mmCIF file of C-alpha atoms in Angstrom:
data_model
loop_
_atom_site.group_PDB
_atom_site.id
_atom_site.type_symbol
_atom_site.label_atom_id
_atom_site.label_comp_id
_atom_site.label_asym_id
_atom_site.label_seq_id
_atom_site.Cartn_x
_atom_site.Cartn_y
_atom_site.Cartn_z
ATOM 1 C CA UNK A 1 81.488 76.133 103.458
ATOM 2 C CA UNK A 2 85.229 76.645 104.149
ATOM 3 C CA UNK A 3 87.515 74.522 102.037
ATOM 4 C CA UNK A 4 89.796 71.984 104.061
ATOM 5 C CA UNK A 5 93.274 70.909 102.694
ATOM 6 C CA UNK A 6 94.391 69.795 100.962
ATOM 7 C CA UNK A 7 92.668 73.152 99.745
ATOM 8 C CA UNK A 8 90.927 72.301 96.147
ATOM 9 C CA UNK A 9 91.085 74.103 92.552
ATOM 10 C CA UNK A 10 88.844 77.047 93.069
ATOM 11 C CA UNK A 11 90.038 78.148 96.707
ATOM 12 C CA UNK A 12 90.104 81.530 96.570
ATOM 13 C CA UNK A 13 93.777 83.321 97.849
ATOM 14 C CA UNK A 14 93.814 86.719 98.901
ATOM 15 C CA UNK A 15 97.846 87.414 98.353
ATOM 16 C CA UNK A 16 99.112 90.868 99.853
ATOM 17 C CA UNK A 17 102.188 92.468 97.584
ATOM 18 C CA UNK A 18 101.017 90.059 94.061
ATOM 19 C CA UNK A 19 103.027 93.259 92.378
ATOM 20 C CA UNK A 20 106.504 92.131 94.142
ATOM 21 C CA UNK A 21 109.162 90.125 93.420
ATOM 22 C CA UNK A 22 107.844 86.557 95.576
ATOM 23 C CA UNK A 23 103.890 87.523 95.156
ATOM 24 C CA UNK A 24 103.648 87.628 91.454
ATOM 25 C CA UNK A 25 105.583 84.092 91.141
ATOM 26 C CA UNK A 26 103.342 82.463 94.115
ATOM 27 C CA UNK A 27 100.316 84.311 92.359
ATOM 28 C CA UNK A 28 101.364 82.498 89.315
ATOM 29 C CA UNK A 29 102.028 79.224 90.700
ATOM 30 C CA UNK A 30 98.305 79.164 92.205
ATOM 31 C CA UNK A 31 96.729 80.458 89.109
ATOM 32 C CA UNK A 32 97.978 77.576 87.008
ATOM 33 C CA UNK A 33 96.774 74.781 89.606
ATOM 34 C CA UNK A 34 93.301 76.494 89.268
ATOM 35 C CA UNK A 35 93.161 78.853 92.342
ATOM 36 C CA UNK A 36 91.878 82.170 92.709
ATOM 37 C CA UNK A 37 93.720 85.056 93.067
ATOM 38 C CA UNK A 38 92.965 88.470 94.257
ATOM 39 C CA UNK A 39 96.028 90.736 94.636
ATOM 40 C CA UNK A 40 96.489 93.526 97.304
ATOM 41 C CA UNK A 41 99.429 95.819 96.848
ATOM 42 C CA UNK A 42 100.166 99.351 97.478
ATOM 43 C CA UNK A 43 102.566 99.880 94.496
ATOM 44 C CA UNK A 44 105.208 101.979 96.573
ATOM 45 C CA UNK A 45 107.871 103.681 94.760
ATOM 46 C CA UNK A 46 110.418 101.995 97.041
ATOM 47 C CA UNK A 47 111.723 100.981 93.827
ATOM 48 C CA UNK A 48 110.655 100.846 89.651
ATOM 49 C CA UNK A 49 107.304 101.150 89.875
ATOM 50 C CA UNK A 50 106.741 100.102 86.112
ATOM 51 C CA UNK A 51 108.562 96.744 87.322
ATOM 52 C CA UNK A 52 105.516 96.410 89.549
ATOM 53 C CA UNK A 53 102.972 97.609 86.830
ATOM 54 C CA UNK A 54 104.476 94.898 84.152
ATOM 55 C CA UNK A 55 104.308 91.711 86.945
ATOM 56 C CA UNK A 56 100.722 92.346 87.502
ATOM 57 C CA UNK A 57 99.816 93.294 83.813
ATOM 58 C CA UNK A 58 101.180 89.362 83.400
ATOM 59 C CA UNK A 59 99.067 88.465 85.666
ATOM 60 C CA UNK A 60 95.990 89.722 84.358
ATOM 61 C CA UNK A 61 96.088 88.083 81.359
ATOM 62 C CA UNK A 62 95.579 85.024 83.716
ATOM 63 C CA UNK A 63 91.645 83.644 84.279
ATOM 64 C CA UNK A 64 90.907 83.926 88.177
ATOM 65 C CA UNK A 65 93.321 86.946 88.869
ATOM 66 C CA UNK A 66 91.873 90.321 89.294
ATOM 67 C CA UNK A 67 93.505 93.041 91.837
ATOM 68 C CA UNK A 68 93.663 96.092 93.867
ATOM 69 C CA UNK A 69 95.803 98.767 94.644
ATOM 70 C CA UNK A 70 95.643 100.129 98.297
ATOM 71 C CA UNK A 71 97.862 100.263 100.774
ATOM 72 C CA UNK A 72 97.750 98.124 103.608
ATOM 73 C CA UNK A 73 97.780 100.816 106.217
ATOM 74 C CA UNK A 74 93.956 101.285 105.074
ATOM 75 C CA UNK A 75 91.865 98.845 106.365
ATOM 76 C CA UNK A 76 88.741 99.950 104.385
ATOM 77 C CA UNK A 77 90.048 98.523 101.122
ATOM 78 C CA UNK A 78 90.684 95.671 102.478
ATOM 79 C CA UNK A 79 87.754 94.961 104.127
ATOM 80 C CA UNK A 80 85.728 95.989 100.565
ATOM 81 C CA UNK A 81 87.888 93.701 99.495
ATOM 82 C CA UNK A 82 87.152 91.104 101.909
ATOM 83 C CA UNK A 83 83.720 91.611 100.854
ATOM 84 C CA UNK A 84 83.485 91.138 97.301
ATOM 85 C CA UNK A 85 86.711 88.500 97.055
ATOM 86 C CA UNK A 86 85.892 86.376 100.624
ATOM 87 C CA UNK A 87 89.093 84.781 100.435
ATOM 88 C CA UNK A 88 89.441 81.233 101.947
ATOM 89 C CA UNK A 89 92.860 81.830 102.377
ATOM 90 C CA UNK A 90 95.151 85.035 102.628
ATOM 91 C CA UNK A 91 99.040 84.823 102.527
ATOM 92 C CA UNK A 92 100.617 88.341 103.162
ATOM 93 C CA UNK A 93 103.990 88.949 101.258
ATOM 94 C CA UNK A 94 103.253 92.920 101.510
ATOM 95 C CA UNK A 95 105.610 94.546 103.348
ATOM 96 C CA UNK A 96 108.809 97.909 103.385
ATOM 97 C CA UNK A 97 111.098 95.463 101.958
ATOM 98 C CA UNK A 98 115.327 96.067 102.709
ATOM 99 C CA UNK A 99 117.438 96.044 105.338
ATOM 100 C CA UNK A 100 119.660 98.750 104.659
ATOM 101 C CA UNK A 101 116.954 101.214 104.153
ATOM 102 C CA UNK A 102 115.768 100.993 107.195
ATOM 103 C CA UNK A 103 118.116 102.943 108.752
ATOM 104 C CA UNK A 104 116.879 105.769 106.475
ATOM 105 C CA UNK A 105 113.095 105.575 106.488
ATOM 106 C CA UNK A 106 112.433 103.642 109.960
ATOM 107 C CA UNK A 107 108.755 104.686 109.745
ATOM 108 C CA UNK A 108 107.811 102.951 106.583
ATOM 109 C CA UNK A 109 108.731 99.925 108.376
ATOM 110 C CA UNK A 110 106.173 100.957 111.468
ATOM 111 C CA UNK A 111 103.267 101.944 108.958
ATOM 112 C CA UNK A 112 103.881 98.794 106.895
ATOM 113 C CA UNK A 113 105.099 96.075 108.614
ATOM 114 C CA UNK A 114 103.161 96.532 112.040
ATOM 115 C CA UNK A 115 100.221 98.443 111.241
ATOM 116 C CA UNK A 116 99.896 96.773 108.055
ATOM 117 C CA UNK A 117 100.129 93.472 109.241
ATOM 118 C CA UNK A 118 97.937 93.923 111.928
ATOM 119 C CA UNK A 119 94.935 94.874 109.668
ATOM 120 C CA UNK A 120 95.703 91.954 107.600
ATOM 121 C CA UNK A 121 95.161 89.718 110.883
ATOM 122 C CA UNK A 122 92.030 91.870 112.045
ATOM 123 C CA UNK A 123 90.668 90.745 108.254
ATOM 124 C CA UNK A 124 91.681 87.049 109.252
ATOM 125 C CA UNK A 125 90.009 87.153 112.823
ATOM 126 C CA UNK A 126 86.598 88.535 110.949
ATOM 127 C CA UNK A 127 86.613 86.300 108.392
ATOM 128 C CA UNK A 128 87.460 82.847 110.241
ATOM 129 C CA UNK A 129 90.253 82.597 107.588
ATOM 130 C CA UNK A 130 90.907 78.829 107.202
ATOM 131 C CA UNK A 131 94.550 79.360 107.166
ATOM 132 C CA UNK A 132 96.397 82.461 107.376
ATOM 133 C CA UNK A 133 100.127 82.347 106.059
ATOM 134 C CA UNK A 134 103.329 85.864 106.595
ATOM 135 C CA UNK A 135 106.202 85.596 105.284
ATOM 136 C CA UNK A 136 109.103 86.956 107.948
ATOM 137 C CA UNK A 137 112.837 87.146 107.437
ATOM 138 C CA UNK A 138 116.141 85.299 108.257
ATOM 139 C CA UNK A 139 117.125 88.868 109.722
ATOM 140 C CA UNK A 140 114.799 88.138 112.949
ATOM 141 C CA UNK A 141 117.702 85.605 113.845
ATOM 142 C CA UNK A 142 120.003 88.657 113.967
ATOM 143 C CA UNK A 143 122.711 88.113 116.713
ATOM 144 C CA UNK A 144 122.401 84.415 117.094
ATOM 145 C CA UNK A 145 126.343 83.153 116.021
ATOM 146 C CA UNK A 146 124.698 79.443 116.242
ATOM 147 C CA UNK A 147 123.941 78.252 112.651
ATOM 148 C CA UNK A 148 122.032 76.253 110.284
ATOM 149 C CA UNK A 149 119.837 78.561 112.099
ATOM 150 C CA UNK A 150 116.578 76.366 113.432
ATOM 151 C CA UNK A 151 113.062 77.601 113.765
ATOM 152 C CA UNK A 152 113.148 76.647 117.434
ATOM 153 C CA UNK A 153 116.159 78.875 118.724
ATOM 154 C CA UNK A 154 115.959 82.239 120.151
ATOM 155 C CA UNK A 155 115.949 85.194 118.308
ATOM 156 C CA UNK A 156 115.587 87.992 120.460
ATOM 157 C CA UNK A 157 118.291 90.352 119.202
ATOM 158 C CA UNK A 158 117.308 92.072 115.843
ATOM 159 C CA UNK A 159 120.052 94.230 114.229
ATOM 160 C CA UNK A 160 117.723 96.585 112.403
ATOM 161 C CA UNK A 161 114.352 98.041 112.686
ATOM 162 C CA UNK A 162 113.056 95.838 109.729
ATOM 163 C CA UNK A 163 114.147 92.443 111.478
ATOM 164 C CA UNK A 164 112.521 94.143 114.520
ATOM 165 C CA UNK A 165 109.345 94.716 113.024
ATOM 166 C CA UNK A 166 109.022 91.106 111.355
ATOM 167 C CA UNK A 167 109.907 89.413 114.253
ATOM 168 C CA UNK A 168 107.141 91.368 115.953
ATOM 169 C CA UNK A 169 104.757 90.805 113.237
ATOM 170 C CA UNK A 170 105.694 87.142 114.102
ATOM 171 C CA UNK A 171 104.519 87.780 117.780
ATOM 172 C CA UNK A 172 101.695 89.786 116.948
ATOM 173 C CA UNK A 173 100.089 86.764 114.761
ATOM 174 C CA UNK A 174 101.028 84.108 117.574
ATOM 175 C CA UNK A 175 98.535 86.228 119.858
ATOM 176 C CA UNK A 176 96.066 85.779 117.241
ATOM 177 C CA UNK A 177 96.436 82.537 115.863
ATOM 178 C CA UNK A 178 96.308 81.308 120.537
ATOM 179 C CA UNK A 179 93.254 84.250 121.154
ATOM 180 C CA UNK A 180 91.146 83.703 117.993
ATOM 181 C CA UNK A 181 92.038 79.969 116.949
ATOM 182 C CA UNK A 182 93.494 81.451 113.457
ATOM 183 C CA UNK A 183 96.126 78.615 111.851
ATOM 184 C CA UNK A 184 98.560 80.402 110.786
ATOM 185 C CA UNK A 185 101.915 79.624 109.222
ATOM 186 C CA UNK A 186 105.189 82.223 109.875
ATOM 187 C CA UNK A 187 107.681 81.664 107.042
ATOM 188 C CA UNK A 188 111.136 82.899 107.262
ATOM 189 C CA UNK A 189 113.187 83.617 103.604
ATOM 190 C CA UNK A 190 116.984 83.245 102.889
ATOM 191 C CA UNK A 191 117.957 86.099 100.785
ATOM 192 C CA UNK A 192 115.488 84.917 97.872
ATOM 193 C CA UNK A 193 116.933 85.974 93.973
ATOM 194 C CA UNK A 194 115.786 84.347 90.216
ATOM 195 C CA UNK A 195 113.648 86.463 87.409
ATOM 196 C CA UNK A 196 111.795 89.626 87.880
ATOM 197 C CA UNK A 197 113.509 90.275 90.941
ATOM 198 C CA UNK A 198 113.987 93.780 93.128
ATOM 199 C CA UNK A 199 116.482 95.856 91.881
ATOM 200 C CA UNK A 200 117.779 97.007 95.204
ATOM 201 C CA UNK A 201 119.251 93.692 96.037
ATOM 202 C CA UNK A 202 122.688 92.489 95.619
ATOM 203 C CA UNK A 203 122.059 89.753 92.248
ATOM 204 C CA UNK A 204 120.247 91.929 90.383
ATOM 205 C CA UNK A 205 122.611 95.431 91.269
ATOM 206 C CA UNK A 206 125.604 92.992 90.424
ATOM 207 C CA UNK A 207 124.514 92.008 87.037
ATOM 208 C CA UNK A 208 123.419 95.445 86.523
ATOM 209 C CA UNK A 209 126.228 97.085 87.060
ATOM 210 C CA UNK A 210 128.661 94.201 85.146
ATOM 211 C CA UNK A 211 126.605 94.707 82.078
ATOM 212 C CA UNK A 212 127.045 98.755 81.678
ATOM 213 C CA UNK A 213 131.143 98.047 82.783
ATOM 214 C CA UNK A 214 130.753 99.781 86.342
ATOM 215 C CA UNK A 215 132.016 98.914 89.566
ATOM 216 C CA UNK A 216 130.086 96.640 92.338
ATOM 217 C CA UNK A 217 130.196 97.608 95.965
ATOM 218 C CA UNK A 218 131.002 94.482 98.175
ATOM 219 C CA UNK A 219 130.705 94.500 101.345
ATOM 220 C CA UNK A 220 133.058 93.022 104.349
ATOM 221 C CA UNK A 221 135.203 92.805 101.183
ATOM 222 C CA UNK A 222 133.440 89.742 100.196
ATOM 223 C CA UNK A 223 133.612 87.553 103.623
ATOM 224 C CA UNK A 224 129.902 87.521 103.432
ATOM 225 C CA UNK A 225 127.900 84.417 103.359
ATOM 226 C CA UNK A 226 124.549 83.884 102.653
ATOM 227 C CA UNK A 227 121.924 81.060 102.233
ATOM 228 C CA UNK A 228 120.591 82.021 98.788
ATOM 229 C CA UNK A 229 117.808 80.227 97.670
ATOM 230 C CA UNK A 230 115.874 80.704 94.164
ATOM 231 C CA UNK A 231 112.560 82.067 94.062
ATOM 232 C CA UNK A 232 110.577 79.238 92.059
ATOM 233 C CA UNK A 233 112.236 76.716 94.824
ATOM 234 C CA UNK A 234 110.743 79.253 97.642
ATOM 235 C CA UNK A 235 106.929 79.592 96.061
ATOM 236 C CA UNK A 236 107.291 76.254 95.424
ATOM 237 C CA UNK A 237 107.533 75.330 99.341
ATOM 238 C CA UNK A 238 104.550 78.261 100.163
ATOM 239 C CA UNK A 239 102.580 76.613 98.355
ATOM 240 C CA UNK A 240 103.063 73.163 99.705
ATOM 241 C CA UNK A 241 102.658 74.461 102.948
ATOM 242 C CA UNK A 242 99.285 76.416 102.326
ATOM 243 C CA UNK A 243 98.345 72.955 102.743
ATOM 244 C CA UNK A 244 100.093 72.130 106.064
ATOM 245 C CA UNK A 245 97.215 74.035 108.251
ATOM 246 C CA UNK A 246 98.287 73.685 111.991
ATOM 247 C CA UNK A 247 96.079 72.620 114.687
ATOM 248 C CA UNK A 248 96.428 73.700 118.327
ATOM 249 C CA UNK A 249 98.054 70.445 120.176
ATOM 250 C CA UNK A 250 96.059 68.587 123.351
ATOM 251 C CA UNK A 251 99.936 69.442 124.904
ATOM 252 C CA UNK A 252 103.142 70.309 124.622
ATOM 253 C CA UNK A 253 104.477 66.498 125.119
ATOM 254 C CA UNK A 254 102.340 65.857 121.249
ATOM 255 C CA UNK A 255 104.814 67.894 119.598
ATOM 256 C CA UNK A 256 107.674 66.464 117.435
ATOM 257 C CA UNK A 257 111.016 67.366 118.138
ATOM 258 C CA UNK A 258 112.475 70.278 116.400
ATOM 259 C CA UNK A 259 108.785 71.190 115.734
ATOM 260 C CA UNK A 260 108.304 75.358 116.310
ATOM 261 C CA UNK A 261 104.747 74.366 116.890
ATOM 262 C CA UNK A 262 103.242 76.677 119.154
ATOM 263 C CA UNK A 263 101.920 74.231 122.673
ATOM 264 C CA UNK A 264 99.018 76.809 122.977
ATOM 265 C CA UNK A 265 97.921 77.916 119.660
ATOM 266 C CA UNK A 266 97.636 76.778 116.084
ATOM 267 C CA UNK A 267 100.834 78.451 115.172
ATOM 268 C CA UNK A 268 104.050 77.031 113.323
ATOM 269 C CA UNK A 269 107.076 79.034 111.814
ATOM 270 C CA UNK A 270 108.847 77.837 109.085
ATOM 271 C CA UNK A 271 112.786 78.502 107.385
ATOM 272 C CA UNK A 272 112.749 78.462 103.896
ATOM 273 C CA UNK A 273 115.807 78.061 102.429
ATOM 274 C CA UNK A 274 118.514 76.269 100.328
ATOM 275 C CA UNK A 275 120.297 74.802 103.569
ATOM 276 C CA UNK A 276 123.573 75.723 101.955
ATOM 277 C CA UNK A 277 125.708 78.788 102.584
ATOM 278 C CA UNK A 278 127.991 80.649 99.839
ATOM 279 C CA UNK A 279 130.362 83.063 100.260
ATOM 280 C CA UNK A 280 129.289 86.483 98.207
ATOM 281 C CA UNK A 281 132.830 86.022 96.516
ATOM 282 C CA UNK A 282 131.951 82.833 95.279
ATOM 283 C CA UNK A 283 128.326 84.341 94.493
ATOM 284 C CA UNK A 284 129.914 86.927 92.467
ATOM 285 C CA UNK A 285 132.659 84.811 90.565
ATOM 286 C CA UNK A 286 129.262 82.995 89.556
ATOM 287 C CA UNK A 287 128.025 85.536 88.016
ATOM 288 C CA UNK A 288 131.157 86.818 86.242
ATOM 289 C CA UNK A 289 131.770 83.370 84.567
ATOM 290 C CA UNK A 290 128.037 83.200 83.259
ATOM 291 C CA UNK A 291 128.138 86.780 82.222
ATOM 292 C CA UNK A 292 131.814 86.756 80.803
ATOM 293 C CA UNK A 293 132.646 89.948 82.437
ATOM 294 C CA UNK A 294 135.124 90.256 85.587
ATOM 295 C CA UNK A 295 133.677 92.512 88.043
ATOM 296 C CA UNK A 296 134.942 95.907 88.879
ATOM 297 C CA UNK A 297 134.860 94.759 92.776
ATOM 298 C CA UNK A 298 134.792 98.038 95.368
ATOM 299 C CA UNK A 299 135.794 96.562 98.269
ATOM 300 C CA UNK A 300 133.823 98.026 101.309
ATOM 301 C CA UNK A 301 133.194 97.689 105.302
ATOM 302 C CA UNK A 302 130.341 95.812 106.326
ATOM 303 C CA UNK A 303 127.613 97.972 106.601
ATOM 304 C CA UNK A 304 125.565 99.003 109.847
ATOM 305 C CA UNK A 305 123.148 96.141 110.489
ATOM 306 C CA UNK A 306 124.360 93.623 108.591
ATOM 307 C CA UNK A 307 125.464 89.802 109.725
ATOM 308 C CA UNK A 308 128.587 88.175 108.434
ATOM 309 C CA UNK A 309 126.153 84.878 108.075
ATOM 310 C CA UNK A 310 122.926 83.556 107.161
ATOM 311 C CA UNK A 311 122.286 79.709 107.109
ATOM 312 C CA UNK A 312 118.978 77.511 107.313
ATOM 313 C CA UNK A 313 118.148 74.434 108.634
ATOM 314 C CA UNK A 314 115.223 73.533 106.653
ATOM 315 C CA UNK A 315 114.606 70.071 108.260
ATOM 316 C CA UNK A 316 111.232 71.228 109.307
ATOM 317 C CA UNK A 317 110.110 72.172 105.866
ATOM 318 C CA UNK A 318 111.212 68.861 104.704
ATOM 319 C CA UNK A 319 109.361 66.724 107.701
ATOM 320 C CA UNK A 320 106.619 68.878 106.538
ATOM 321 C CA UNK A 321 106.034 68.773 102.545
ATOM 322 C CA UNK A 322 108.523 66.187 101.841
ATOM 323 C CA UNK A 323 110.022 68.958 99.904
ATOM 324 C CA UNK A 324 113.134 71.466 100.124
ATOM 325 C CA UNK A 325 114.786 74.015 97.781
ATOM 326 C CA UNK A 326 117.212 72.190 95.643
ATOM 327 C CA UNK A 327 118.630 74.811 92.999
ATOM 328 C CA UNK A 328 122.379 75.713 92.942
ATOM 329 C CA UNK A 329 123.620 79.301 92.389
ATOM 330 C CA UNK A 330 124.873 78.460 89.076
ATOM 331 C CA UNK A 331 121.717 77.405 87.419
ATOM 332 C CA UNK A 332 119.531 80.201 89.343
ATOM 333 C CA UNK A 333 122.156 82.832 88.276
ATOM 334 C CA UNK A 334 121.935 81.480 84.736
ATOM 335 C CA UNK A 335 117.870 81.772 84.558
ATOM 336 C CA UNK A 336 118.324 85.513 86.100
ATOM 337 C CA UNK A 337 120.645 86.431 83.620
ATOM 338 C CA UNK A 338 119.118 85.116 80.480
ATOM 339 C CA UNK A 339 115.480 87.104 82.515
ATOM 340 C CA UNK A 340 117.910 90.242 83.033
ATOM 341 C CA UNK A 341 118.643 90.466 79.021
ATOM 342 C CA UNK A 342 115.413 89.987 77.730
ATOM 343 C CA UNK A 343 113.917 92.115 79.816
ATOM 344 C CA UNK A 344 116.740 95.227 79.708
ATOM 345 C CA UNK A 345 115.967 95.219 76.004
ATOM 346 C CA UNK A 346 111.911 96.330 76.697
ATOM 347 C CA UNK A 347 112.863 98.280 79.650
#
């Protein structure tokens, strides 16, 4: 029998990507409220792969986790995996991660993020998943100059190939979720940072740098902002909404204002962020006061792609879970820092 929410101790997860940065934190979140958790991920060299290796060997030494390494592009594994695991639930984090590098290697993004995600939904539709949750990106707003950004504007006008490909991931699974009566929950991160996070991206390149006395590139020299929000706060609010399964409304008129409830499927997408933008110069004077250091600061262009702004409104989130991220860059820069030490001295 299917579990219902609010989904019990023993519901078994499938989680695409548990070896990256947000998987192996929601992975451990569910493990210690007594779920089980099979992990999916390809272990790309994108970046460190012994970062990867040393999340899921953490992980392991967890009762109700076990693993495999595929990628998602093969849709054998994870039907075998299907198989032996039969998840209740599957949340797919897995995906060609980075903005900037897709404008270098546009067809990881294809094989990844579309094909990918669209065996990940062919494994929902066979096996009647009771909720099926994908994590998108605040890039899919792209253009749209009108901010907090809401789940219920437009955003038609990606910037890059990797906002392209999650907001069509986010199309893909509203056919789905209307044709095949999956529930399934889009969720949309704020440039997400705290312990045991990617290398590539701009907190933990900052530190990096500041530590070993060289120079940090910064980008529309500094009049950047950004809606960061830390990671616990973000698999905190996945995991509330696991619970939040939407149902496909009699009509359009039952919806609730500022709802992104789909009128003819059981379909919802989500922000998840801190509601709270910071400008990267403020980001990085953070950072210098908990490190001690001043920053070498390179002063640079923006770069192709980019947007000057990202901003949620995470009202919806909040109507939904009673819950939104609450943690302020100094604190989440503090817990990074003190992770970023420890583990630089087992590296």
């Amino acid at each position: 029998m299917v579990p219902q929410p609010p989904f019990p101790p023993g519901t078994r997860v499938l989680i695409t990507g548990t070896a990256g940065f947000i998987g192996y934190h929601l992975a451990r979140v569910l493990l210690t409220e007594g779920f089980r958790v099979h992990g999916f991920d390809g272990m790309t060299d994108y970046y460190d792969v012994s970062l990867k290796r040393r999340r899921h060997a953490m992980l392991f030494q967890t009762e109700g986790f076990s693993a495999s390494e595929a990628m998602l592009e093969d849709f054998a594994s994870l039907q075998a995996v299907a198989a032996d695991f039969a998840p209740d639930v599957i949340v797919h984090l897995a995906a060609q991660a980075g903005v900037r590098y897709s404008l270098e290697n546009p067809r990881a993004y294809i094989d990844s993020n579309l094909v990918g995600t669209f065996n990940v939904m062919e494994l929902a539709r066979e096996l009647e998943i009771a909720h099926l949750l994908m994590a998108s990106t605040s890039s899919v707003y792209g253009a749209n100059a009108q901010m907090p950004y809401a789940e219920t504007q437009k955003a038609d006008l990606p910037l890059t190939l990797y906002a392209a490909t999650k907001k069509a991931a986010e199309a893909m699974s509203h056919s789905y979720a209307h044709l095949w009566s999956i529930p399934t929950t889009m969720f949309r991160f704020f440039t997400v940072y705290g312990p045991w996070g990617r290398p590539d991206m701009a907190l933990f390149k900052f530190v990096d740098a500041m530590t070993k006395g060289e120079a940090i590139d910064v980008y529309n020299h500094g009049e950047m902002w950004r809606d960061f929000t830390y990671v616990d706060d973000l698999v905190r609010a996945i995991r509330l909404l696991i619970d939040v399964v939407p149902e496909r409304p009699e009509s359009a008129d039952k919806i609730e204002p500022g709802d992104s409830l789909s009128p003819v499927a059981p379909w919802r997408v989500v922000n998840i962020g801190n509601s709270d933008k910071v400008r990267l110069t403020d980001f990085i004077d953070a950072i210098e006061a908990e490190l001690g250091v001043k920053a070498q600061r390179n002063l640079m262009d923006m770069q192709k792609g980019d947007v000057p702004a990202t901003w949620a409104d995470a009202t919806l989130l909040q109507q939904l879970t009673d819950y939104r991220p609450k943690t302020d860059i100094a604190s989440g820069i503090a817990q990074f820092v003190s992770w970023y030490q420890d583990w630089a001295e087992t590296r």
